[in-house]
């Protein structure tokens, strides 16, 4: 009985001072695209409009022990857009908008990951839409639940930066700012 107390005290002290890891490092290398989502909101005539992309492919190589070496890539099939009506979906595929006949996909390729603390990261990368590439910074929160990592992120784009919604649509009927949210679900490896 006398030996248990010192052993427990040493263990508690080691945990308190960080000598023993409390959480094991986890790797995420596969994205469950069926459980994942990409959505967007914008304003049209001062009303908020919500939409999603139904088809995309994502790759991920993320280790919580070395997050700065993480990589992510995303390819979105632009003709899979659902903006709430078949008319809107058809309009958004036309040359003034996504021009899906010429530019069928949007892509994102990460170039760096910064650790922000509390399971928050800032992922920098190249986003390409309509043949135009811009560097973007995406804040991401990683939530671990039941051996699954959920990467929640959001960013705001200016559609004018990618020449989306030109011509008669450039007059402000549709907001220039488009809010994009994503939720990528990846099992622990």
Tab-separated table of C-alpha atoms in Angstrom:
chain	number	residue	atom	x	y	z
A	1	UNK	CA	0.000	0.000	0.000
A	2	UNK	CA	2.844	2.419	0.734
A	3	UNK	CA	4.224	1.950	-2.781
A	4	UNK	CA	1.005	2.839	-4.603
A	5	UNK	CA	0.813	6.432	-3.459
A	6	UNK	CA	4.287	7.446	-4.696
A	7	UNK	CA	3.670	5.675	-8.037
A	8	UNK	CA	0.339	7.476	-8.507
A	9	UNK	CA	1.871	10.795	-7.472
A	10	UNK	CA	4.661	10.372	-10.035
A	11	UNK	CA	2.123	9.544	-12.760
A	12	UNK	CA	-0.058	12.571	-11.914
A	13	UNK	CA	3.008	14.846	-11.824
A	14	UNK	CA	4.222	13.484	-15.170
A	15	UNK	CA	0.848	14.152	-16.762
A	16	UNK	CA	0.620	17.618	-15.224
A	17	UNK	CA	4.053	18.658	-16.488
A	18	UNK	CA	3.687	17.096	-19.931
A	19	UNK	CA	6.206	14.290	-19.500
A	20	UNK	CA	3.651	11.794	-20.800
A	21	UNK	CA	1.466	12.446	-23.796
A	22	UNK	CA	-2.230	12.719	-22.995
A	23	UNK	CA	-3.419	12.276	-26.564
A	24	UNK	CA	-1.993	10.006	-29.195
A	25	UNK	CA	-1.138	11.419	-32.632
A	26	UNK	CA	-3.647	10.554	-35.334
A	27	UNK	CA	-3.305	10.353	-39.105
A	28	UNK	CA	-6.061	11.153	-41.584
A	29	UNK	CA	-5.432	10.064	-45.166
A	30	UNK	CA	-8.850	9.294	-46.662
A	31	UNK	CA	-11.889	11.520	-47.054
A	32	UNK	CA	-15.361	10.021	-46.856
A	33	UNK	CA	-16.907	12.074	-49.662
A	34	UNK	CA	-20.415	10.729	-49.021
A	35	UNK	CA	-20.372	12.070	-45.443
A	36	UNK	CA	-18.609	15.322	-46.436
A	37	UNK	CA	-20.264	18.522	-47.685
A	38	UNK	CA	-19.430	21.732	-49.541
A	39	UNK	CA	-21.984	24.535	-49.331
A	40	UNK	CA	-22.181	28.236	-50.108
A	41	UNK	CA	-24.313	31.267	-49.369
A	42	UNK	CA	-24.678	34.611	-51.103
A	43	UNK	CA	-27.198	37.419	-51.337
A	44	UNK	CA	-29.443	38.056	-54.312
A	45	UNK	CA	-31.808	41.049	-54.134
A	46	UNK	CA	-30.879	41.263	-50.416
A	47	UNK	CA	-32.138	37.710	-49.763
A	48	UNK	CA	-29.783	35.003	-48.584
A	49	UNK	CA	-29.423	32.070	-50.986
A	50	UNK	CA	-28.013	28.670	-49.986
A	51	UNK	CA	-26.523	26.028	-52.263
A	52	UNK	CA	-24.284	22.960	-52.393
A	53	UNK	CA	-21.996	21.024	-54.694
A	54	UNK	CA	-22.956	17.350	-54.835
A	55	UNK	CA	-19.846	15.934	-56.577
A	56	UNK	CA	-16.262	16.445	-55.529
A	57	UNK	CA	-13.097	14.488	-54.856
A	58	UNK	CA	-10.831	15.235	-51.916
A	59	UNK	CA	-7.417	13.953	-50.883
A	60	UNK	CA	-5.852	14.429	-47.488
A	61	UNK	CA	-2.568	13.640	-45.778
A	62	UNK	CA	-2.728	15.033	-42.250
A	63	UNK	CA	-0.884	13.855	-39.137
A	64	UNK	CA	-1.713	15.598	-35.850
A	65	UNK	CA	1.892	14.956	-34.729
A	66	UNK	CA	3.208	16.977	-37.691
A	67	UNK	CA	0.369	19.175	-39.013
A	68	UNK	CA	2.646	21.644	-40.799
A	69	UNK	CA	3.559	18.829	-43.248
A	70	UNK	CA	-0.136	18.262	-44.029
A	71	UNK	CA	-1.518	18.380	-47.554
A	72	UNK	CA	-5.007	18.606	-48.990
A	73	UNK	CA	-6.492	18.799	-52.461
A	74	UNK	CA	-10.028	19.211	-53.714
A	75	UNK	CA	-11.654	18.967	-57.153
A	76	UNK	CA	-15.269	20.159	-57.434
A	77	UNK	CA	-17.492	19.191	-60.378
A	78	UNK	CA	-19.118	22.570	-61.049
A	79	UNK	CA	-22.064	21.096	-62.945
A	80	UNK	CA	-23.093	19.343	-59.717
A	81	UNK	CA	-24.216	22.681	-58.255
A	82	UNK	CA	-27.563	22.842	-56.477
A	83	UNK	CA	-28.571	26.461	-55.924
A	84	UNK	CA	-32.165	25.653	-55.037
A	85	UNK	CA	-33.837	25.468	-58.449
A	86	UNK	CA	-33.198	23.923	-61.850
A	87	UNK	CA	-33.300	27.425	-63.433
A	88	UNK	CA	-30.573	28.689	-61.103
A	89	UNK	CA	-28.506	25.530	-61.636
A	90	UNK	CA	-28.722	25.934	-65.433
A	91	UNK	CA	-27.923	29.665	-65.282
A	92	UNK	CA	-24.822	29.123	-63.129
A	93	UNK	CA	-23.337	26.782	-65.743
A	94	UNK	CA	-23.527	29.407	-68.514
A	95	UNK	CA	-20.490	31.389	-69.795
A	96	UNK	CA	-21.252	34.464	-67.638
A	97	UNK	CA	-20.985	32.343	-64.492
A	98	UNK	CA	-18.936	29.113	-64.155
A	99	UNK	CA	-18.797	28.389	-67.890
A	100	UNK	CA	-18.775	24.648	-67.170
A	101	UNK	CA	-18.387	23.751	-70.860
A	102	UNK	CA	-14.899	25.304	-70.784
A	103	UNK	CA	-14.097	25.046	-67.049
A	104	UNK	CA	-15.853	21.941	-65.683
A	105	UNK	CA	-14.009	21.849	-62.338
A	106	UNK	CA	-12.720	24.088	-59.588
A	107	UNK	CA	-9.571	22.932	-57.772
A	108	UNK	CA	-7.806	23.656	-54.511
A	109	UNK	CA	-4.260	22.518	-53.744
A	110	UNK	CA	-2.749	23.278	-50.335
A	111	UNK	CA	0.686	24.872	-50.104
A	112	UNK	CA	1.055	25.155	-46.325
A	113	UNK	CA	-0.514	24.514	-42.934
A	114	UNK	CA	-0.110	26.731	-39.862
A	115	UNK	CA	-1.004	25.553	-36.370
A	116	UNK	CA	-3.248	28.107	-34.653
A	117	UNK	CA	-3.863	26.177	-31.398
A	118	UNK	CA	-6.912	24.429	-29.943
A	119	UNK	CA	-7.214	22.110	-32.978
A	120	UNK	CA	-7.417	25.121	-35.294
A	121	UNK	CA	-5.306	25.388	-38.422
A	122	UNK	CA	-4.844	27.842	-41.254
A	123	UNK	CA	-4.450	26.117	-44.606
A	124	UNK	CA	-2.986	28.177	-47.437
A	125	UNK	CA	-3.385	27.043	-51.007
A	126	UNK	CA	-4.126	27.756	-54.634
A	127	UNK	CA	-7.772	27.941	-55.692
A	128	UNK	CA	-8.490	27.769	-59.421
A	129	UNK	CA	-11.866	28.757	-60.900
A	130	UNK	CA	-12.533	29.583	-64.567
A	131	UNK	CA	-8.817	29.244	-65.315
A	132	UNK	CA	-7.900	31.917	-62.738
A	133	UNK	CA	-5.719	30.907	-59.787
A	134	UNK	CA	-5.644	32.850	-56.514
A	135	UNK	CA	-3.974	32.114	-53.206
A	136	UNK	CA	-6.480	31.678	-50.383
A	137	UNK	CA	-6.177	31.117	-46.660
A	138	UNK	CA	-8.719	28.790	-45.098
A	139	UNK	CA	-9.308	28.572	-41.336
A	140	UNK	CA	-10.085	24.978	-40.330
A	141	UNK	CA	-11.209	23.394	-37.062
A	142	UNK	CA	-10.483	19.691	-36.521
A	143	UNK	CA	-12.949	17.822	-34.314
A	144	UNK	CA	-12.200	14.213	-33.422
A	145	UNK	CA	-15.273	12.067	-32.727
A	146	UNK	CA	-15.382	8.268	-32.438
A	147	UNK	CA	-12.248	7.579	-34.533
A	148	UNK	CA	-13.337	10.131	-37.151
A	149	UNK	CA	-11.801	13.503	-37.893
A	150	UNK	CA	-14.151	16.267	-38.978
A	151	UNK	CA	-12.425	19.172	-40.726
A	152	UNK	CA	-14.746	22.212	-40.662
A	153	UNK	CA	-13.681	25.240	-42.655
A	154	UNK	CA	-14.964	28.383	-44.268
A	155	UNK	CA	-13.776	31.157	-46.505
A	156	UNK	CA	-15.218	34.143	-48.288
A	157	UNK	CA	-14.454	34.688	-51.963
A	158	UNK	CA	-15.116	37.606	-54.236
A	159	UNK	CA	-16.712	36.278	-57.389
A	160	UNK	CA	-15.262	39.248	-59.293
A	161	UNK	CA	-11.741	37.928	-58.510
A	162	UNK	CA	-12.597	34.909	-60.688
A	163	UNK	CA	-14.778	36.745	-63.254
A	164	UNK	CA	-17.875	34.844	-62.122
A	165	UNK	CA	-21.184	36.576	-62.888
A	166	UNK	CA	-20.083	38.936	-65.603
A	167	UNK	CA	-22.176	41.053	-67.936
A	168	UNK	CA	-25.657	41.889	-66.698
A	169	UNK	CA	-24.906	40.111	-63.403
A	170	UNK	CA	-21.986	42.384	-62.497
A	171	UNK	CA	-24.303	45.200	-61.352
A	172	UNK	CA	-24.748	43.965	-57.779
A	173	UNK	CA	-27.994	41.989	-58.075
A	174	UNK	CA	-25.912	39.092	-56.701
A	175	UNK	CA	-23.440	39.878	-53.924
A	176	UNK	CA	-19.760	39.857	-54.847
A	177	UNK	CA	-18.947	38.005	-51.631
A	178	UNK	CA	-19.647	34.282	-51.633
A	179	UNK	CA	-19.349	32.431	-48.308
A	180	UNK	CA	-18.119	28.864	-48.695
A	181	UNK	CA	-18.281	26.249	-45.944
A	182	UNK	CA	-17.015	22.716	-46.019
A	183	UNK	CA	-17.069	19.714	-43.742
A	184	UNK	CA	-14.618	16.970	-44.679
A	185	UNK	CA	-15.009	13.705	-42.794
A	186	UNK	CA	-11.992	11.400	-42.533
A	187	UNK	CA	-11.548	8.160	-40.539
A	188	UNK	CA	-8.472	7.746	-38.350
A	189	UNK	CA	-5.743	5.635	-39.960
